[in-house]
Short mmCIF file of C-alpha atoms and ligand atoms in Angstrom, two decimals:
data_model
loop_
_atom_site.label_atom_id
_atom_site.label_comp_id
_atom_site.label_asym_id
_atom_site.label_seq_id
_atom_site.Cartn_x
_atom_site.Cartn_y
_atom_site.Cartn_z
CA MET A 7 -29.76 -17.03 -6.69
CA ASP A 8 -28.06 -14.81 -4.38
CA ILE A 9 -24.45 -13.10 -5.11
CA LEU A 10 -22.54 -15.37 -2.77
CA THR A 11 -23.71 -18.62 -3.84
CA ARG A 12 -22.73 -17.29 -7.34
CA LEU A 13 -19.30 -16.34 -6.58
CA GLU A 14 -19.27 -19.83 -4.61
CA ASN A 15 -20.28 -21.53 -7.76
CA GLY A 16 -17.15 -19.83 -9.57
CA GLU A 17 -18.83 -17.62 -11.73
CA GLU A 18 -17.50 -14.69 -13.21
CA LEU A 19 -19.33 -11.35 -12.19
CA ASP A 20 -18.86 -8.00 -13.43
CA ALA A 21 -18.26 -5.27 -11.13
CA SER A 22 -21.76 -3.67 -11.01
CA THR A 23 -23.22 -7.07 -9.57
CA LEU A 24 -20.95 -7.69 -7.54
CA ALA A 25 -21.09 -3.79 -5.68
CA LYS A 26 -24.35 -5.09 -4.38
CA LEU A 27 -22.16 -7.79 -2.16
CA TYR A 28 -22.36 -4.17 0.37
CA GLN A 29 -25.80 -5.03 0.49
CA TYR A 30 -25.25 -8.55 2.78
CA ASP A 31 -25.16 -7.58 6.42
CA LEU A 32 -21.42 -7.35 7.79
CA PHE A 33 -21.10 -10.71 9.83
CA THR A 34 -21.81 -12.41 6.43
CA LEU A 35 -19.35 -11.15 4.86
CA GLY A 36 -16.84 -11.12 8.04
CA GLU A 37 -17.93 -14.90 8.19
CA ILE A 38 -16.49 -15.97 5.01
CA ALA A 39 -13.76 -13.54 4.99
CA ASP A 40 -12.46 -15.00 8.12
CA GLN A 41 -13.07 -18.52 7.06
CA ARG A 42 -10.52 -17.98 4.09
CA ARG A 43 -8.46 -15.96 6.25
CA LYS A 44 -8.16 -18.57 9.23
CA SER A 45 -7.81 -21.43 6.77
CA LEU A 46 -4.65 -20.06 5.10
CA TYR A 47 -3.05 -18.35 8.43
CA GLY A 48 -4.96 -19.28 11.33
CA ASP A 49 -4.66 -16.91 14.26
CA LYS A 50 -1.76 -15.49 13.18
CA VAL A 51 -1.08 -11.85 12.69
CA PHE A 52 1.78 -10.73 10.08
CA PHE A 53 3.87 -7.59 10.82
CA ASN A 54 7.32 -6.45 9.86
CA ILE A 55 9.79 -4.26 11.81
CA ASN A 56 10.28 -1.25 9.04
CA ARG A 57 10.74 1.91 8.94
CA HIS A 58 9.76 4.62 6.18
CA ILE A 59 11.40 7.38 4.39
CA ASN A 60 10.36 9.82 2.16
CA PRO A 61 13.39 11.97 0.44
CA SER A 62 11.26 14.81 -0.02
CA ASN A 63 8.05 16.47 -0.35
CA ILE A 64 8.51 19.16 -3.15
CA CYS A 65 6.22 17.54 -6.04
CA ALA A 66 5.69 18.21 -9.77
CA ASP A 67 2.14 16.63 -9.64
CA VAL A 68 -0.90 17.61 -7.67
CA CYS A 69 -3.32 15.45 -6.23
CA LYS A 70 -6.20 16.67 -4.43
CA PHE A 71 -6.05 14.21 -1.75
CA CYS A 72 -2.60 14.29 -0.71
CA ALA A 73 -1.23 16.36 2.66
CA PHE A 74 1.93 15.75 2.45
CA SER A 75 3.26 17.43 -0.55
CA ALA A 76 4.74 21.00 -0.55
CA SER A 77 1.66 23.12 -1.11
CA ARG A 78 -0.28 26.19 0.48
CA LYS A 79 -1.62 23.58 2.99
CA ASN A 80 1.56 22.24 3.87
CA PRO A 81 4.67 25.24 3.61
CA ASN A 82 7.52 23.15 4.68
CA ALA A 83 9.14 22.04 1.82
CA TYR A 84 12.26 19.50 2.77
CA GLU A 85 14.66 17.59 0.83
CA MET A 86 16.72 15.18 2.23
CA ASN A 87 20.38 14.79 1.31
CA LEU A 88 22.42 11.09 1.20
CA ASP A 89 23.93 11.53 4.34
CA GLU A 90 20.59 11.75 6.39
CA ILE A 91 19.22 9.42 4.41
CA LEU A 92 22.13 6.64 5.62
CA LYS A 93 21.94 7.91 8.97
CA ILE A 94 18.24 7.02 9.09
CA ALA A 95 18.84 3.61 7.22
CA GLN A 96 21.98 2.97 9.93
CA ASN A 97 19.29 3.97 13.19
CA ALA A 98 16.72 1.50 11.51
CA HIS A 99 18.76 -1.01 11.22
CA ASN A 100 21.00 -0.50 14.51
CA LYS A 101 17.41 -0.86 15.99
CA GLY A 102 16.21 -4.36 14.10
CA ALA A 103 14.39 -2.97 10.92
CA LYS A 104 14.40 -5.43 8.07
CA GLU A 105 12.65 -3.09 5.54
CA VAL A 106 13.12 0.28 4.57
CA HIS A 107 10.10 1.59 2.86
CA ILE A 108 11.37 4.56 0.86
CA VAL A 109 8.88 6.67 -1.38
CA SER A 110 9.36 10.48 -2.49
CA ALA A 111 7.31 13.30 -3.78
CA HIS A 112 7.97 13.63 -7.43
CA SER A 113 10.86 16.23 -6.75
CA PRO A 114 12.29 17.75 -10.05
CA ASN A 115 15.17 18.19 -7.80
CA TYR A 116 17.06 14.87 -7.38
CA THR A 117 18.79 13.58 -10.44
CA TYR A 118 18.32 10.05 -12.34
CA GLN A 119 21.66 8.81 -11.20
CA TRP A 120 21.85 10.39 -7.56
CA TYR A 121 18.38 8.59 -6.94
CA MET A 122 19.63 5.35 -7.91
CA GLY A 123 23.17 5.86 -5.93
CA MET A 124 21.20 6.17 -3.56
CA PHE A 125 19.67 2.69 -3.36
CA LYS A 126 23.23 1.00 -4.04
CA GLU A 127 24.54 3.44 -0.72
CA ILE A 128 21.83 2.01 1.14
CA LYS A 129 22.67 -1.35 -0.32
CA ALA A 130 26.20 -1.48 0.11
CA ALA A 131 26.26 -0.23 3.76
CA PHE A 132 23.38 -3.04 4.45
CA PRO A 133 23.17 -5.26 2.64
CA SER A 134 20.45 -7.32 4.91
CA LEU A 135 18.47 -4.56 4.78
CA HIS A 136 15.30 -5.44 1.98
CA ILE A 137 14.63 -2.05 0.06
CA LYS A 138 10.80 -1.42 -0.80
CA ALA A 139 10.76 1.78 -2.81
CA MET A 140 9.64 3.51 -5.89
CA THR A 141 5.71 3.37 -6.48
CA ALA A 142 4.42 2.95 -10.13
CA ALA A 143 3.71 6.72 -9.95
CA GLU A 144 7.72 7.59 -9.33
CA VAL A 145 8.41 4.82 -12.22
CA ASP A 146 6.48 6.67 -14.48
CA TYR A 147 7.63 9.74 -13.20
CA PHE A 148 11.51 9.36 -14.04
CA SER A 149 10.32 7.73 -17.18
CA ARG A 150 8.81 10.69 -18.11
CA ARG A 151 11.62 13.28 -16.62
CA PHE A 152 14.22 11.10 -17.78
CA GLY A 153 13.35 9.93 -20.96
CA LYS A 154 13.38 6.31 -20.05
CA SER A 155 11.22 3.24 -20.87
CA TYR A 156 9.25 1.81 -18.11
CA GLU A 157 11.47 -1.47 -18.34
CA GLU A 158 14.98 0.81 -18.08
CA VAL A 159 13.88 2.59 -14.62
CA LEU A 160 12.87 -1.13 -13.14
CA ALA A 161 15.92 -2.59 -14.14
CA ASP A 162 18.03 0.36 -12.97
CA MET A 163 16.09 -0.32 -9.63
CA ALA A 164 16.61 -3.94 -9.71
CA GLU A 165 20.52 -3.24 -10.61
CA HIS A 166 21.71 -0.97 -7.59
CA GLY A 167 19.42 -2.71 -4.84
CA VAL A 168 15.83 -2.02 -4.69
CA ASP A 169 14.27 -5.32 -3.92
CA SER A 170 10.55 -4.73 -4.15
CA MET A 171 8.07 -2.21 -4.83
CA PRO A 172 5.13 -0.59 -2.54
CA GLY A 173 1.41 -0.33 -3.85
CA GLY A 174 1.33 3.40 -3.85
CA GLY A 175 0.08 5.67 -6.67
CA ALA A 176 -2.98 3.15 -7.49
CA GLU A 177 -5.26 5.16 -5.92
CA ILE A 178 -9.03 3.93 -7.58
CA PHE A 179 -8.40 2.83 -11.25
CA ASP A 180 -11.58 4.32 -12.71
CA GLU A 181 -10.79 6.67 -15.36
CA SER A 182 -13.52 9.40 -14.05
CA VAL A 183 -12.24 9.72 -10.36
CA ARG A 184 -8.45 9.54 -11.01
CA LYS A 185 -9.36 12.49 -13.35
CA ILE A 186 -10.46 14.27 -10.48
CA ILE A 187 -8.84 13.07 -7.24
CA CYS A 188 -4.99 13.02 -9.25
CA HIS A 189 -5.34 14.12 -12.52
CA GLY A 190 -2.03 13.81 -14.62
CA LYS A 191 -0.16 11.51 -12.67
CA VAL A 192 0.19 7.76 -13.44
CA LYS A 193 -2.87 6.47 -15.11
CA SER A 194 -4.56 3.29 -14.33
CA ASN A 195 -3.33 1.15 -17.33
CA GLU A 196 0.38 2.74 -17.00
CA TRP A 197 0.32 1.51 -12.98
CA LEU A 198 -0.73 -2.40 -14.08
CA GLU A 199 1.59 -2.39 -16.74
CA ILE A 200 4.55 -1.20 -14.47
CA HIS A 201 3.92 -4.02 -11.62
CA SER A 202 3.54 -6.28 -14.52
CA LEU A 203 6.52 -5.26 -16.03
CA TRP A 204 8.17 -5.83 -12.67
CA HIS A 205 6.56 -9.16 -11.61
CA LYS A 206 8.01 -10.32 -15.12
CA MET A 207 11.17 -9.84 -14.02
CA GLY A 208 10.51 -12.43 -11.30
CA LYS A 209 9.84 -9.65 -8.83
CA TYR A 210 7.39 -8.85 -5.88
CA SER A 211 5.10 -5.63 -5.39
CA ASN A 212 1.89 -4.50 -2.71
CA ALA A 213 -1.60 -2.91 -4.52
CA THR A 214 -3.29 0.27 -2.53
CA MET A 215 -6.39 1.16 -3.00
CA LEU A 216 -7.86 4.76 -1.76
CA PHE A 217 -10.92 4.67 -0.20
CA GLY A 218 -13.23 6.25 1.17
CA HIS A 219 -13.35 9.43 -0.35
CA ILE A 220 -15.54 10.16 -3.89
CA GLU A 221 -15.43 6.99 -4.83
CA ASN A 222 -19.09 4.27 -4.60
CA HIS A 223 -18.82 0.60 -4.18
CA GLU A 224 -18.80 -0.49 -7.74
CA HIS A 225 -15.44 2.14 -8.21
CA ARG A 226 -13.51 -0.04 -5.25
CA ILE A 227 -15.07 -3.62 -6.79
CA ASP A 228 -13.47 -2.56 -10.61
CA HIS A 229 -10.50 -1.56 -8.81
CA ILE A 230 -10.34 -4.86 -6.62
CA LEU A 231 -11.28 -7.01 -10.37
CA ARG A 232 -8.71 -4.96 -12.32
CA LEU A 233 -5.53 -6.22 -9.70
CA LYS A 234 -7.20 -9.76 -9.85
CA LYS A 235 -6.69 -9.67 -13.42
CA ALA A 236 -3.08 -8.63 -13.64
CA GLN A 237 -2.10 -11.30 -10.89
CA GLU A 238 -3.90 -13.72 -13.04
CA SER A 239 -1.16 -13.53 -15.99
CA ASN A 240 1.88 -13.83 -13.45
CA LEU A 241 3.69 -16.57 -14.25
CA GLN A 242 6.19 -15.05 -12.14
CA GLY A 243 6.82 -12.67 -9.49
CA GLY A 244 3.29 -10.88 -8.41
CA PHE A 245 1.71 -8.69 -6.06
CA ASN A 246 1.78 -9.75 -2.24
CA ALA A 247 0.09 -8.07 -0.33
CA PHE A 248 -3.34 -6.14 -1.43
CA ILE A 249 -3.84 -2.40 0.88
CA PRO A 250 -6.96 -0.48 1.50
CA LEU A 251 -6.13 2.70 2.64
CA LEU A 252 -8.32 4.69 4.30
CA TYR A 253 -8.41 8.31 3.03
CA GLN A 254 -7.52 10.69 5.62
CA ARG A 255 -9.60 14.02 5.29
CA GLU A 256 -7.29 16.75 6.90
CA ASN A 257 -5.09 19.32 5.26
CA ASN A 258 -5.51 18.51 1.39
CA TYR A 259 -7.90 19.87 -1.50
CA LEU A 260 -10.15 17.09 -1.83
CA ASN A 261 -13.83 18.58 -1.08
CA VAL A 262 -15.34 15.26 0.63
CA LYS A 263 -18.17 15.81 2.88
CA SER A 264 -19.39 11.92 4.18
CA PHE A 265 -16.88 9.12 5.49
CA PRO A 266 -17.39 5.60 5.34
CA SER A 267 -18.20 4.09 9.08
CA ALA A 268 -16.47 1.37 10.31
CA GLN A 269 -18.88 -1.36 9.05
CA GLU A 270 -18.40 0.05 5.66
CA ILE A 271 -14.52 0.12 6.34
CA LEU A 272 -14.74 -3.75 7.68
CA LYS A 273 -17.06 -4.94 4.57
CA THR A 274 -14.54 -3.20 2.23
CA ILE A 275 -11.94 -5.70 3.91
CA ALA A 276 -14.15 -8.73 4.14
CA ILE A 277 -15.00 -8.17 0.15
CA ALA A 278 -11.42 -7.84 -1.01
CA ARG A 279 -10.69 -11.31 1.20
CA ILE A 280 -13.71 -12.62 -0.25
CA LEU A 281 -12.76 -11.74 -3.76
CA LEU A 282 -8.82 -11.53 -4.68
CA THR A 283 -8.55 -15.35 -4.14
CA ASN A 284 -4.86 -14.40 -5.85
CA ILE A 285 -3.70 -12.51 -4.24
CA SER A 286 -2.29 -13.76 -0.46
CA HIS A 287 -2.34 -11.06 1.73
CA ILE A 288 -4.65 -8.82 2.82
CA LYS A 289 -2.78 -5.53 4.88
CA ALA A 290 -5.13 -3.60 7.32
CA TYR A 291 -2.73 -0.68 7.37
CA TRP A 292 -3.27 0.64 10.95
CA ALA A 293 -1.90 3.90 9.99
CA THR A 294 -4.71 4.63 8.37
CA LEU A 295 -7.12 2.60 9.98
CA GLY A 296 -6.11 2.89 13.80
CA LEU A 297 -4.49 0.04 15.75
CA ASN A 298 -7.28 -0.84 16.53
CA LEU A 299 -9.49 -1.33 13.90
CA ALA A 300 -6.79 -2.61 12.21
CA LEU A 301 -7.12 -5.15 14.82
CA VAL A 302 -10.39 -5.77 14.86
CA ALA A 303 -9.92 -5.91 10.76
CA GLN A 304 -7.95 -9.62 11.58
CA GLU A 305 -11.29 -10.90 11.93
CA PHE A 306 -12.83 -9.23 8.90
CA GLY A 307 -10.46 -11.15 6.48
CA ALA A 308 -7.43 -9.31 7.06
CA ASP A 309 -3.97 -10.92 8.21
CA ASP A 310 -1.37 -8.14 8.33
CA ILE A 311 -1.06 -5.16 9.74
CA ASP A 312 1.87 -3.13 8.46
CA GLY A 313 4.91 -2.67 10.86
CA THR A 314 6.67 -0.16 13.32
CA ILE A 315 7.26 2.51 10.31
CA GLU A 316 9.27 5.10 13.21
CA VAL A 317 8.25 7.79 11.57
CA GLU A 318 4.94 8.17 8.91
CA SER A 319 4.65 11.21 7.00
CA ILE A 320 1.80 11.18 4.15
CA GLN A 321 -0.99 9.70 6.51
CA SER A 322 -0.21 11.52 9.59
CA ARG A 323 -0.21 14.94 7.39
CA ALA A 324 -3.98 14.43 6.56
CA GLY A 325 -4.92 13.67 9.86
CA ALA A 326 -3.86 10.21 10.92
CA LYS A 327 -2.27 9.76 14.44
CA SER A 328 0.84 7.53 12.86
CA ALA A 329 3.46 10.19 12.45
CA SER A 330 5.74 8.09 15.03
CA GLY A 331 5.23 5.00 14.32
CA VAL A 332 4.53 1.95 17.31
CA GLU A 333 6.42 0.91 19.34
CA LEU A 334 7.31 -2.87 18.54
CA ALA A 335 6.40 -3.93 22.18
CA GLU A 336 3.13 -1.81 21.91
CA LEU A 337 2.35 -3.54 18.40
CA VAL A 338 3.27 -6.92 19.84
CA TYR A 339 1.23 -6.28 23.23
CA LYS A 340 -1.80 -5.52 21.49
CA ILE A 341 -1.63 -8.04 18.14
CA LYS A 342 -1.65 -10.46 21.22
CA ASP A 343 -3.97 -9.20 23.54
CA ALA A 344 -6.71 -9.51 20.35
CA GLY A 345 -6.28 -12.97 20.67
CA PHE A 346 -3.46 -13.16 17.87
CA ARG A 347 -0.15 -14.83 17.44
CA ALA A 348 2.27 -11.68 16.46
CA ILE A 349 4.18 -13.40 13.47
CA GLU A 350 7.07 -11.33 12.64
CA ARG A 351 7.49 -11.50 8.60
CA ASP A 352 10.00 -10.18 6.73
CA SER A 353 9.14 -8.43 3.49
CA LEU A 354 8.18 -11.16 1.26
CA TYR A 355 6.49 -12.79 4.50
CA HIS A 356 8.71 -15.45 5.11
CA GLU A 357 8.21 -16.10 8.99
CA LEU A 358 11.02 -14.80 10.98
CA LYS A 359 9.76 -14.77 14.65
CA GLU A 360 6.94 -15.53 16.62
CA TYR A 361 6.76 -13.07 19.58
O1 LIG B 6 -0.35 6.33 -3.18
C1 LIG B 6 -2.22 9.82 0.06
C2 LIG B 6 -2.04 7.70 -0.15
C3 LIG B 6 -0.01 6.49 -0.79
C4 LIG B 6 -3.70 10.00 1.70
O2 LIG B 6 3.37 -1.54 -0.17
C5 LIG B 6 -3.34 8.74 1.50
O3 LIG B 6 3.30 -1.99 1.87
C6 LIG B 6 -5.06 8.37 2.85
O4 LIG B 6 1.15 3.25 -0.52
N1 LIG B 6 -5.38 9.60 3.07
C7 LIG B 6 1.43 5.95 -0.22
N2 LIG B 6 -3.90 7.85 1.89
C8 LIG B 6 1.69 5.23 0.72
C9 LIG B 6 1.38 3.45 0.51
C10 LIG B 6 1.82 2.51 1.68
C11 LIG B 6 1.81 2.61 2.58
C12 LIG B 6 1.90 1.67 3.49
C13 LIG B 6 2.33 0.47 3.21
C14 LIG B 6 2.75 0.31 1.42
C15 LIG B 6 2.99 -1.00 1.06
C16 LIG B 6 2.37 1.30 0.73
O5 LIG B 6 -0.68 6.97 0.30
C17 LIG B 6 -0.62 7.27 -1.82
C18 LIG B 6 -1.91 7.47 -1.26
O6 LIG B 6 -2.78 6.72 -2.24
N3 LIG B 6 -2.53 8.97 0.54
N4 LIG B 6 -2.61 10.90 0.97
C19 LIG B 6 -5.01 10.29 2.49
N5 LIG B 6 -5.39 11.91 3.05
#
């Protein structure tokens, strides 16, 4: 029996069998994914007005795919102080941002108290601003560096104003790939454990997957299945969105020779929608896909495009055309021009406004 029928019959299949989904043509996968997406959200495309803040690019870890952290390929090390960060949050708030997405390199220079205090000051100054901050990789780094358990770090984050966690640091869960691309950083089981502990606190987070580098189809499916399993055991809280991040190739140390075609990228998004029946949202992150492909992806299973971002430093350092974010008017125009309804959401996917 073919794999799609077996899936429809509710059979549980392993990653090597499911990897054969890539052998289907794009439109077969796209059709099923689009039906699922439409039955949930019709022709709505979700986005938010957000501001990315990356306090420092000085990093104790060395991920081969990363062009953001200060190194020989990026000699411009920087470290923001609290005033700078508060000014950015103030500006973003004035411009209508509902979320600050704060992710930093693993800088050995910030103290635990300073970092937690930064969240507290932002929350005190702008109580309505949702703070999405601290990847599981940062939680793990803080835990190792300051001798605290994951539980302690997560409890302190919540106490100091962090509302939800972003999905970064997941990369590819397969240990053999991880060893090559980000040896030394948070391990797959630790990443999953940190999110699970956060969910047990009744909190929400996202989950990413970095794809299009040295991994194969089975590694991607394995990654998706591990997330699905983790979400199954959540009694409260959980993953809001799955975000496949397309690898950007410039200014980094990963020696990749071939890159996925648009068909391959869209298949990955469609397969995610088909398999991840328990994660509500699939985000086609425009900063890695480009706005045009991210909009096409909305017909292949995605329902979200991320937001205005304002300043983007991680993917743009590696070649993406996302350094200055996107103007709200342009984002809305493009969503509507592609035939969708442009729905501004908050960080937890409550609908705020239709444009
Ligand atoms: O984990 C680093 C990725 C991630 C490259 O939760 C790269 O809503 C592509 O996680 N090419 C951080 N990607 C960003 C992130 C994220 C982004 C947007 C929304 C959300 C969310 C989370 O950036 C890292 C890493 O996988 N990254 N280098 C690169 N060369």
